[in-house]
Short mmCIF file of C-alpha atoms in Angstrom, two decimals:
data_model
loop_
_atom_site.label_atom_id
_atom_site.label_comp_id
_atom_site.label_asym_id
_atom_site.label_seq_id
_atom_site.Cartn_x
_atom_site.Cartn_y
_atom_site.Cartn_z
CA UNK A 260 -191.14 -97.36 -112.97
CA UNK A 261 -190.04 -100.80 -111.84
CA UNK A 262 -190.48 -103.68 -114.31
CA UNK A 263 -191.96 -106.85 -112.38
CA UNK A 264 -191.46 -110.15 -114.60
CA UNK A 265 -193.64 -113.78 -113.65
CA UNK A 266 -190.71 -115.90 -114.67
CA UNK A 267 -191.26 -119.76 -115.25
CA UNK A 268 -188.60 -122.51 -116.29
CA UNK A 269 -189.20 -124.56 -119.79
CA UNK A 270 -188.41 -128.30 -120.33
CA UNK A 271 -184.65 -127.51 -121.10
CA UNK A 272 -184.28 -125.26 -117.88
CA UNK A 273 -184.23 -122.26 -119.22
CA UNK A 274 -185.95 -119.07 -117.93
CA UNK A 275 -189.26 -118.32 -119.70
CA UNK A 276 -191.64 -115.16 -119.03
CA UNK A 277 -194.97 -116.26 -117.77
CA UNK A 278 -196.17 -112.24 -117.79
CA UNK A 279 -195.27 -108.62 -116.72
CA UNK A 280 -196.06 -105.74 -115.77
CA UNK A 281 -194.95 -102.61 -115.25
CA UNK A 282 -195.76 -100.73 -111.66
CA UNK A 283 -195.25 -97.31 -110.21
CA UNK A 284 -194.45 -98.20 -106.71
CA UNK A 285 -193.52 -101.33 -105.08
CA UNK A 286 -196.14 -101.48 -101.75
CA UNK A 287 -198.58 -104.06 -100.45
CA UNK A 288 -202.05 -102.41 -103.02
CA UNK A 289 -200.02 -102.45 -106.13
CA UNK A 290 -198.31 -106.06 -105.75
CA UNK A 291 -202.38 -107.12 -104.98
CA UNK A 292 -203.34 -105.57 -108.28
CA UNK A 293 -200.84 -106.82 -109.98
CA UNK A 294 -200.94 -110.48 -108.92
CA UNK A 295 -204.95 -110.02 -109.42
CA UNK A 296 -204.29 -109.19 -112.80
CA UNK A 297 -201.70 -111.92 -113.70
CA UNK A 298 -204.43 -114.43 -112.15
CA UNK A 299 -207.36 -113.05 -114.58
CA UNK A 300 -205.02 -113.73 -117.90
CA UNK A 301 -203.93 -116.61 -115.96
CA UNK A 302 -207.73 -118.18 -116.08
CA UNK A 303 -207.48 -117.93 -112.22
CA UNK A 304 -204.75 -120.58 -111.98
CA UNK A 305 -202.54 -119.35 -109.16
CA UNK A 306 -198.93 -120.37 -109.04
CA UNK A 307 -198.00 -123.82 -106.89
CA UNK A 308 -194.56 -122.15 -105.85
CA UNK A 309 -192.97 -118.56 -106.14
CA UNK A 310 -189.35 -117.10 -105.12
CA UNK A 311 -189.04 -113.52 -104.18
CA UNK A 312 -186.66 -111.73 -102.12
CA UNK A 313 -187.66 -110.80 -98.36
CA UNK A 314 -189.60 -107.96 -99.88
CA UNK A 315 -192.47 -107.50 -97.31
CA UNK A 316 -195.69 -105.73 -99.17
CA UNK A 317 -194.65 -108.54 -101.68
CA UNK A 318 -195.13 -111.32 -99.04
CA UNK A 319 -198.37 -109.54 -97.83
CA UNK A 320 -199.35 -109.36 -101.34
CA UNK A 321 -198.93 -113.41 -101.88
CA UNK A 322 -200.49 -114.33 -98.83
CA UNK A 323 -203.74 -111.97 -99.88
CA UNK A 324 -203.81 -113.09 -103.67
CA UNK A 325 -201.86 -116.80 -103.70
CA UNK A 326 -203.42 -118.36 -100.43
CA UNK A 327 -202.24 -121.85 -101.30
CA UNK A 328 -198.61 -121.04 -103.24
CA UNK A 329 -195.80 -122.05 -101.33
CA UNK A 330 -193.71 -119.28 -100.85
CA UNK A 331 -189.92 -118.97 -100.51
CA UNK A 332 -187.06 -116.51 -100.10
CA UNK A 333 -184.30 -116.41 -102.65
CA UNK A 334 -181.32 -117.83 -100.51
CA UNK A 335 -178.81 -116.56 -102.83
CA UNK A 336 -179.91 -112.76 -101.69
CA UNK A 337 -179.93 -114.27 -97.96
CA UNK A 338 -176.18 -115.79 -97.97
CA UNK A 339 -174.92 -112.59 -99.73
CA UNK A 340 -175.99 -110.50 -96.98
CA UNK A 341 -173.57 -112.33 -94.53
CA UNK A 342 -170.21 -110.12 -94.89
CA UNK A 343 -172.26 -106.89 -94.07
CA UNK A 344 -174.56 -108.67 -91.20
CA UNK A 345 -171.89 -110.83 -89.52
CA UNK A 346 -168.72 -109.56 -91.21
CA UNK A 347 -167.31 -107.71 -87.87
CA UNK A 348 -167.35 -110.79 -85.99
CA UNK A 349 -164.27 -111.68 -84.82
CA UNK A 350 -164.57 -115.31 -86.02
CA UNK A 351 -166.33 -114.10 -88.96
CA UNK A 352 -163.45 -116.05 -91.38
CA UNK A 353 -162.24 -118.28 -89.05
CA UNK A 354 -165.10 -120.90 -88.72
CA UNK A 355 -168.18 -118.53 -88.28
CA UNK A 356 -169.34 -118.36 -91.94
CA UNK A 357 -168.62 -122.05 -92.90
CA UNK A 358 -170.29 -123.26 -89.79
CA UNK A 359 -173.68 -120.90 -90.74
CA UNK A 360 -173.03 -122.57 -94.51
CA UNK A 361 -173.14 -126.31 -93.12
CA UNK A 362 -176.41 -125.80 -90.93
CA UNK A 363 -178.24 -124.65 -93.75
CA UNK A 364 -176.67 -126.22 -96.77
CA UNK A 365 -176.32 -129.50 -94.46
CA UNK A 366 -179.04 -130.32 -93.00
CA UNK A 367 -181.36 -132.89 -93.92
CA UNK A 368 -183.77 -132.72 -91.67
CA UNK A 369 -185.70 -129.96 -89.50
CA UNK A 370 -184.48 -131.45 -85.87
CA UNK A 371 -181.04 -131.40 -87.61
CA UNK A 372 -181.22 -127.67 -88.26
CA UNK A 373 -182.77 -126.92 -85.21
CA UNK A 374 -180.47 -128.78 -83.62
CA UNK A 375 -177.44 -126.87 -85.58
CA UNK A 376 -178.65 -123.32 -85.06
CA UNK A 377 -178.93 -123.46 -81.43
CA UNK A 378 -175.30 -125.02 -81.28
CA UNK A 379 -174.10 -122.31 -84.46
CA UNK A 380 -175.66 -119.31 -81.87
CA UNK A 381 -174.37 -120.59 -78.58
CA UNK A 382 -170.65 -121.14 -80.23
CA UNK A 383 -170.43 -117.75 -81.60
CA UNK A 384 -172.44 -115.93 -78.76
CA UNK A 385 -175.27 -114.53 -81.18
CA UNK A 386 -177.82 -114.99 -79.50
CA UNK A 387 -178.60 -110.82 -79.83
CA UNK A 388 -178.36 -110.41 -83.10
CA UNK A 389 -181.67 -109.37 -84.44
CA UNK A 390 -181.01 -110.29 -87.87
CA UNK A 391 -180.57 -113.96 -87.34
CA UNK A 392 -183.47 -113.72 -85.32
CA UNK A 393 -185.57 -112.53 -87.44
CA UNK A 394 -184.29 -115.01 -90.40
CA UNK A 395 -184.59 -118.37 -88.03
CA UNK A 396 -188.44 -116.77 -86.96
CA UNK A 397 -188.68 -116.86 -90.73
CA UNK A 398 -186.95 -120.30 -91.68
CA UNK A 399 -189.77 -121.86 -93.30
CA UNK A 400 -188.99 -119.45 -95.96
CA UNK A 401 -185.64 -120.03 -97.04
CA UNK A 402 -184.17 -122.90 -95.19
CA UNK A 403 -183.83 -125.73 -98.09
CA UNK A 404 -184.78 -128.28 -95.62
CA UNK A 405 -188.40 -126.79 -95.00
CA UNK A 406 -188.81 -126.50 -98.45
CA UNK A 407 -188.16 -130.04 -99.80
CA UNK A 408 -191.68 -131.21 -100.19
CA UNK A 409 -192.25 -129.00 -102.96
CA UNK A 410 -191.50 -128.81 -106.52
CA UNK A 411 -189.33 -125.52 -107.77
CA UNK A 412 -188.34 -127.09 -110.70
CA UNK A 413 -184.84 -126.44 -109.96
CA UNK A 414 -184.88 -122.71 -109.21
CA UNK A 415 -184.03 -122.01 -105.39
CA UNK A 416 -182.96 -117.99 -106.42
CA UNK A 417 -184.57 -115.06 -108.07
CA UNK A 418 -181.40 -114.62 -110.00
CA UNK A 419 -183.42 -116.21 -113.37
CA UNK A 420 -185.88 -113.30 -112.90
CA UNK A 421 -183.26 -110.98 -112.76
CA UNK A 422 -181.43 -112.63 -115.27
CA UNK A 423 -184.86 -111.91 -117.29
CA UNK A 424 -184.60 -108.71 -116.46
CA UNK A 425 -180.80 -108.02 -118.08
CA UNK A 426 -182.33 -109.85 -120.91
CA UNK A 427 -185.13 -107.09 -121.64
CA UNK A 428 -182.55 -104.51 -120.81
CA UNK A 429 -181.44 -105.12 -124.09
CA UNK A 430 -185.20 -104.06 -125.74
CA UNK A 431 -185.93 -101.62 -123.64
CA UNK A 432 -184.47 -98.56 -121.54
CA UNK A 433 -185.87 -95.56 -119.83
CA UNK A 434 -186.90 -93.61 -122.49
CA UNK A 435 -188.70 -96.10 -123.92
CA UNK A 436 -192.09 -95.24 -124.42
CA UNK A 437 -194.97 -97.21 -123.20
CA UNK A 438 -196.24 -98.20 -127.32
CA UNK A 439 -192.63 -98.96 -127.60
CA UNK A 440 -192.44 -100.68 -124.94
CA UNK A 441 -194.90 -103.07 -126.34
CA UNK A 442 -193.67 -103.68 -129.27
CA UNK A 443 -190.03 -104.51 -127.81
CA UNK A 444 -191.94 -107.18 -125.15
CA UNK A 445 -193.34 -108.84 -128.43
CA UNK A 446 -189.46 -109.07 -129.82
CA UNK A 447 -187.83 -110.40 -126.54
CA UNK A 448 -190.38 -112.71 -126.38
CA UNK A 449 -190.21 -113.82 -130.25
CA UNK A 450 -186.29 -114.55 -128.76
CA UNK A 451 -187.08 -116.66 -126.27
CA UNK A 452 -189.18 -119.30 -128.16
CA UNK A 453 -186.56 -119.16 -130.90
CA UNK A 454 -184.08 -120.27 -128.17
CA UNK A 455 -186.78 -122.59 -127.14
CA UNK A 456 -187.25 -123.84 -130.74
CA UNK A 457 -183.10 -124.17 -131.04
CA UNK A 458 -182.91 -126.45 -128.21
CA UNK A 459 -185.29 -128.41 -128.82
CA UNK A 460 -184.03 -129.03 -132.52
CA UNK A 461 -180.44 -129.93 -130.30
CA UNK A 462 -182.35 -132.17 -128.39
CA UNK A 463 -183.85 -134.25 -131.62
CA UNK A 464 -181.10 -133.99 -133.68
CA UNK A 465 -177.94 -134.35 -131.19
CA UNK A 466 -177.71 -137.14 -129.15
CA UNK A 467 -175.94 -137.27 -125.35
CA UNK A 468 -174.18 -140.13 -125.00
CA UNK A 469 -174.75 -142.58 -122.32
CA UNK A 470 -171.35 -142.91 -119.14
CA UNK A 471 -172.79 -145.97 -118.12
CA UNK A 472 -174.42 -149.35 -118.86
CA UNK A 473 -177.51 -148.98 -116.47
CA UNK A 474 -181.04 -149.45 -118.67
CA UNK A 475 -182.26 -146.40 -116.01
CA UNK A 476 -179.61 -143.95 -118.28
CA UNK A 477 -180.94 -145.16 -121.20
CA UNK A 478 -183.91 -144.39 -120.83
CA UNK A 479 -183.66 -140.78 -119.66
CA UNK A 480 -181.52 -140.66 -123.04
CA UNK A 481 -184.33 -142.16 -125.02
CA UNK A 482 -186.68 -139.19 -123.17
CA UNK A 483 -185.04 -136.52 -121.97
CA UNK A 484 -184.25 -133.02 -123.49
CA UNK A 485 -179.75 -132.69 -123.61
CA UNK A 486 -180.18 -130.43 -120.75
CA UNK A 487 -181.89 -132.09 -118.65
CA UNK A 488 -180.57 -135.43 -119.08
CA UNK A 489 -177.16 -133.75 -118.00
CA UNK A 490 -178.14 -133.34 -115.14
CA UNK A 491 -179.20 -136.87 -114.69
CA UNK A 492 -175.97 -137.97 -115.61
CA UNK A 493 -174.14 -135.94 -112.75
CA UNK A 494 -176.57 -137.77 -110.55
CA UNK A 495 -175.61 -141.25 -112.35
CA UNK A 496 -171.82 -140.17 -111.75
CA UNK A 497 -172.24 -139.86 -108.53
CA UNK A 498 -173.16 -143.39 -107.77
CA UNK A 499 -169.14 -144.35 -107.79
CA UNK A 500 -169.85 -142.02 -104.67
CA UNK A 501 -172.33 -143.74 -103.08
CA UNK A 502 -172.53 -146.80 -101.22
CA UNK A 503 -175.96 -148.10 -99.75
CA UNK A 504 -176.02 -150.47 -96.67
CA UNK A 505 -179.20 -152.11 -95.05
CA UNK A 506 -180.44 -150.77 -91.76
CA UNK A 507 -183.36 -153.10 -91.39
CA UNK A 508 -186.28 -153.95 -93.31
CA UNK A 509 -190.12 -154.51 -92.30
CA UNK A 510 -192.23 -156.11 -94.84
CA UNK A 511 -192.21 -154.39 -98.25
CA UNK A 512 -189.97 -151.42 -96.45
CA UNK A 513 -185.88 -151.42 -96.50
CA UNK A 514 -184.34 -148.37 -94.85
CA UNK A 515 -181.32 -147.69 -96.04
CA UNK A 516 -178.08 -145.59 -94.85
CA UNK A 517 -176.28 -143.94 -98.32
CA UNK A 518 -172.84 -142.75 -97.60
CA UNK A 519 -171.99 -140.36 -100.10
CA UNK A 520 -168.81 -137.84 -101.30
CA UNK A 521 -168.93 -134.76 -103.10
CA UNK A 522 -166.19 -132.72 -104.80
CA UNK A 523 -166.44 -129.05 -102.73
CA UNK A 524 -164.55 -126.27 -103.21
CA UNK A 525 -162.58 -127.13 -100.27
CA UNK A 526 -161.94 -130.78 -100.75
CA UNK A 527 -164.57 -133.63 -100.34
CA UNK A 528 -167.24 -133.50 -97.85
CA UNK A 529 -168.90 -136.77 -96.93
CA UNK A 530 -172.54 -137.10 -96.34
CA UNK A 531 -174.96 -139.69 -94.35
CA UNK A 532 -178.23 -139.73 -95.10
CA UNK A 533 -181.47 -142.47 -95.36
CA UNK A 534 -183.67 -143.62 -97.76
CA UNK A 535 -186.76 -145.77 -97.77
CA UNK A 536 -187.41 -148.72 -100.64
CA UNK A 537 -191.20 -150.04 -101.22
CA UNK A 538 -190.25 -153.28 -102.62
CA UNK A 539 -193.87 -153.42 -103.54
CA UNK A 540 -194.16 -150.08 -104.95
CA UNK A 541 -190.75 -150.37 -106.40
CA UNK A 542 -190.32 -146.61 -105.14
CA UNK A 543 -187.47 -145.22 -102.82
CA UNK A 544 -187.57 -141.81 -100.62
CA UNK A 545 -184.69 -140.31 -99.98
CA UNK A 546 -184.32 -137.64 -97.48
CA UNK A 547 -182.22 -135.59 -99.74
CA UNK A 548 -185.13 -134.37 -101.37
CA UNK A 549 -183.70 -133.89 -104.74
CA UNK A 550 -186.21 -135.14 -107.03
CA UNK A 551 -189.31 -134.12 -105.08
CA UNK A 552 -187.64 -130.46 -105.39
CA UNK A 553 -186.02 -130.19 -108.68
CA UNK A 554 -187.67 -133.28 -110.59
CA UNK A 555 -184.09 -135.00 -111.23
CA UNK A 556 -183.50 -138.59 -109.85
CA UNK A 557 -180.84 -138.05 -106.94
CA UNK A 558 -177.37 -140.80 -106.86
CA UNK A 559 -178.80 -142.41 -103.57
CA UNK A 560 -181.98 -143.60 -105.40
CA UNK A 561 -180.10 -144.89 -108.46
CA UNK A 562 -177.01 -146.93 -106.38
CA UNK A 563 -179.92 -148.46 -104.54
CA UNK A 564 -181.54 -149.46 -107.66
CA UNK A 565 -178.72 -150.22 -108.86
CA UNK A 566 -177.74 -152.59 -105.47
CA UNK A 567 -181.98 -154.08 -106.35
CA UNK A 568 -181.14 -155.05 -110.07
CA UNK A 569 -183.95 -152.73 -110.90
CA UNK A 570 -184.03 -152.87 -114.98
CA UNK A 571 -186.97 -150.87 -115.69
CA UNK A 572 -187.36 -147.84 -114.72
CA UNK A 573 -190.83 -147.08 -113.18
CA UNK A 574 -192.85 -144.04 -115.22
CA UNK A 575 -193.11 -141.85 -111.81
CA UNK A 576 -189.19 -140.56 -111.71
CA UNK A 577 -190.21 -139.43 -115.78
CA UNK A 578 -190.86 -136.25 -115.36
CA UNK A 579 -193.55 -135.21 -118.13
CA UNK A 580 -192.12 -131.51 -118.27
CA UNK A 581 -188.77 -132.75 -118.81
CA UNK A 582 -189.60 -134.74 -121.92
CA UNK A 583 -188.01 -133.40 -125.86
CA UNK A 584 -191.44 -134.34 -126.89
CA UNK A 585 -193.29 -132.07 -124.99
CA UNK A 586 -195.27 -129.02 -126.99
CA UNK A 587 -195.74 -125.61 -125.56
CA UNK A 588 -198.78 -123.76 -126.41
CA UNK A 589 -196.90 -120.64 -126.25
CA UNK A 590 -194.15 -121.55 -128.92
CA UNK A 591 -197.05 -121.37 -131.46
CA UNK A 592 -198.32 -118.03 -130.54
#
């Protein structure tokens, strides 16, 4: 009997369980009935994003009972099917795999990708092979540069839902009984918000300190739970990185080019990419996408606040659920 968890993320980025539920088969009906069911306790508020893998009744079953959720594939399960899919190819280790890796990883925009599939399928004559096919007729589901205009809160793979899943392996196995079963879901949940409560004590009590001089860090400091203002810092890193140049600017508008490096497994790979500054709105876009999809403040915005002498930090990059001082209702349960 297959367990199915509803698995959120909390202000520190760890995996929380939004609900379960325990099914005895996995086809289009039972995903309905569950999702109906989550939705009821749920006070009929329906997710705004959810990651599965390419399951199909489970895709039918979203597009029945979440009509407006953004749905997306878990790329990690995608990417790890590409030994056993392409691995025969002759050029499978000599080019074929890192140039698939580039066009999606790389990619910034969807003319780019389009653009970088046709060439990726021409150069390795693959034009036949029915599982690319059926992936690129399915892009909009698991190509990251589709999915940048929506919030996942950092998760791009179902791996946290099966990490959830090891985690109640621990309470429960197959012999458990379904009373059992119960009680052990009360326990591995009493876990998690005492790994909540932990963290956030961490947060209070333990302070980060700041790599830089720029009032923007300080302030995430000042907010920001330990994890999460980690992250920020890797971004705020990163601006040694980046260098910002003016393309031209109309009005309250300044397009700008960011060069950027990154440290890769293979070496450094080097990046161009644009972003837009509202001198009026004092807000930049950046085609990267970072914070619209992960709610983290990406190294392009901050070296071109940086380059603008911006000193304070305007409230939309805070991101409320990021916050140490935010209370969950469910800790209290």
């Amino acid at each position: 009997m297959p367990f199915a968890p509803f698995v959120g993320v909390n202000h520190h980025g760890q995996s929380i369980l939004l609900g379960a539920g325990l099914i005895s088969s996995e086809n289009t009906e039972t995903f309905v009935w569950l999702f109906d069911t989550w939705l009821k306790c749920m006070d009929e508020r329906a997710p705004k994003a959810i990651i599965t893998d390419q399951d199909r009744a489970m895709k039918n079953a979203i597009a029945i009972v979440f009509p407006n959720t953004r749905h997306r594939y878990c790329l990690w399960h995608i990417m790890r099917k590409l030994p056993e899919k392409l691995g025969s190819h002759a050029e499978f280790k000599c080019g074929l795999k890192s140039a698939l890796q580039r066009c999606v990883y790389d990619s910034q925009t969807s003319d780019e990708f389009e653009k970088s599939w046709e060439v990726f399928i021409d150069t390795y004559n693959l034009m036949k092979n029915a599982w690319l096919q059926s992936l690129y007729s399915e892009r909009m589901y698991w190509v990251p540069v589709y999915l940048k205009n929506t919030f996942w809160a950092g998760m791009s793979t179902t791996q946290r839902s099966e990490s959830m899943n090891a985690f109640c392996d621990g309470y429960v196995h197959s012999g458990t009984t379904l009373k059992e079963f119960v009680d052990q879901f009360d326990n591995a949940l009493r876990k998690k918000v005492e790994n909540e409560m932990a963290a956030d004590f961490h947060s209070f009590n333990c302070t980060v300190p700041c790599i830089s001089h720029l009032p923007v860090e300080k302030k995430f400091q000042a907010v920001y739970t330990n994890s999460k203002f980690k992250k920020v810092q890797s971004e705020v890193m990163g601006i040694i990185y980046s260098h910002c140049v003016v393309i031209k600017t109309e009005g309250a508008i300044t397009t700008y080019q960011v060069n950027d490096q990154r440290v890769v497994e293979d070496g450094i790979k080097k990046s161009t990419l644009q972003a837009y500054f509202n001198e009026d709105e004092c807000e930049v876009k950046c085609v990267c996408g970072l914070f619209e999809m992960r709610g983290i403040i990406c190294r392009h915005i901050l070296s071109i606040f940086a380059a603008r002498d911006v000193q304070v930090l305007p409230e939309k990059y805070i991101m409320e659920r990021w916050r140490k001082d935010i209370k969950r209702r469910y800790g209290l349960i």
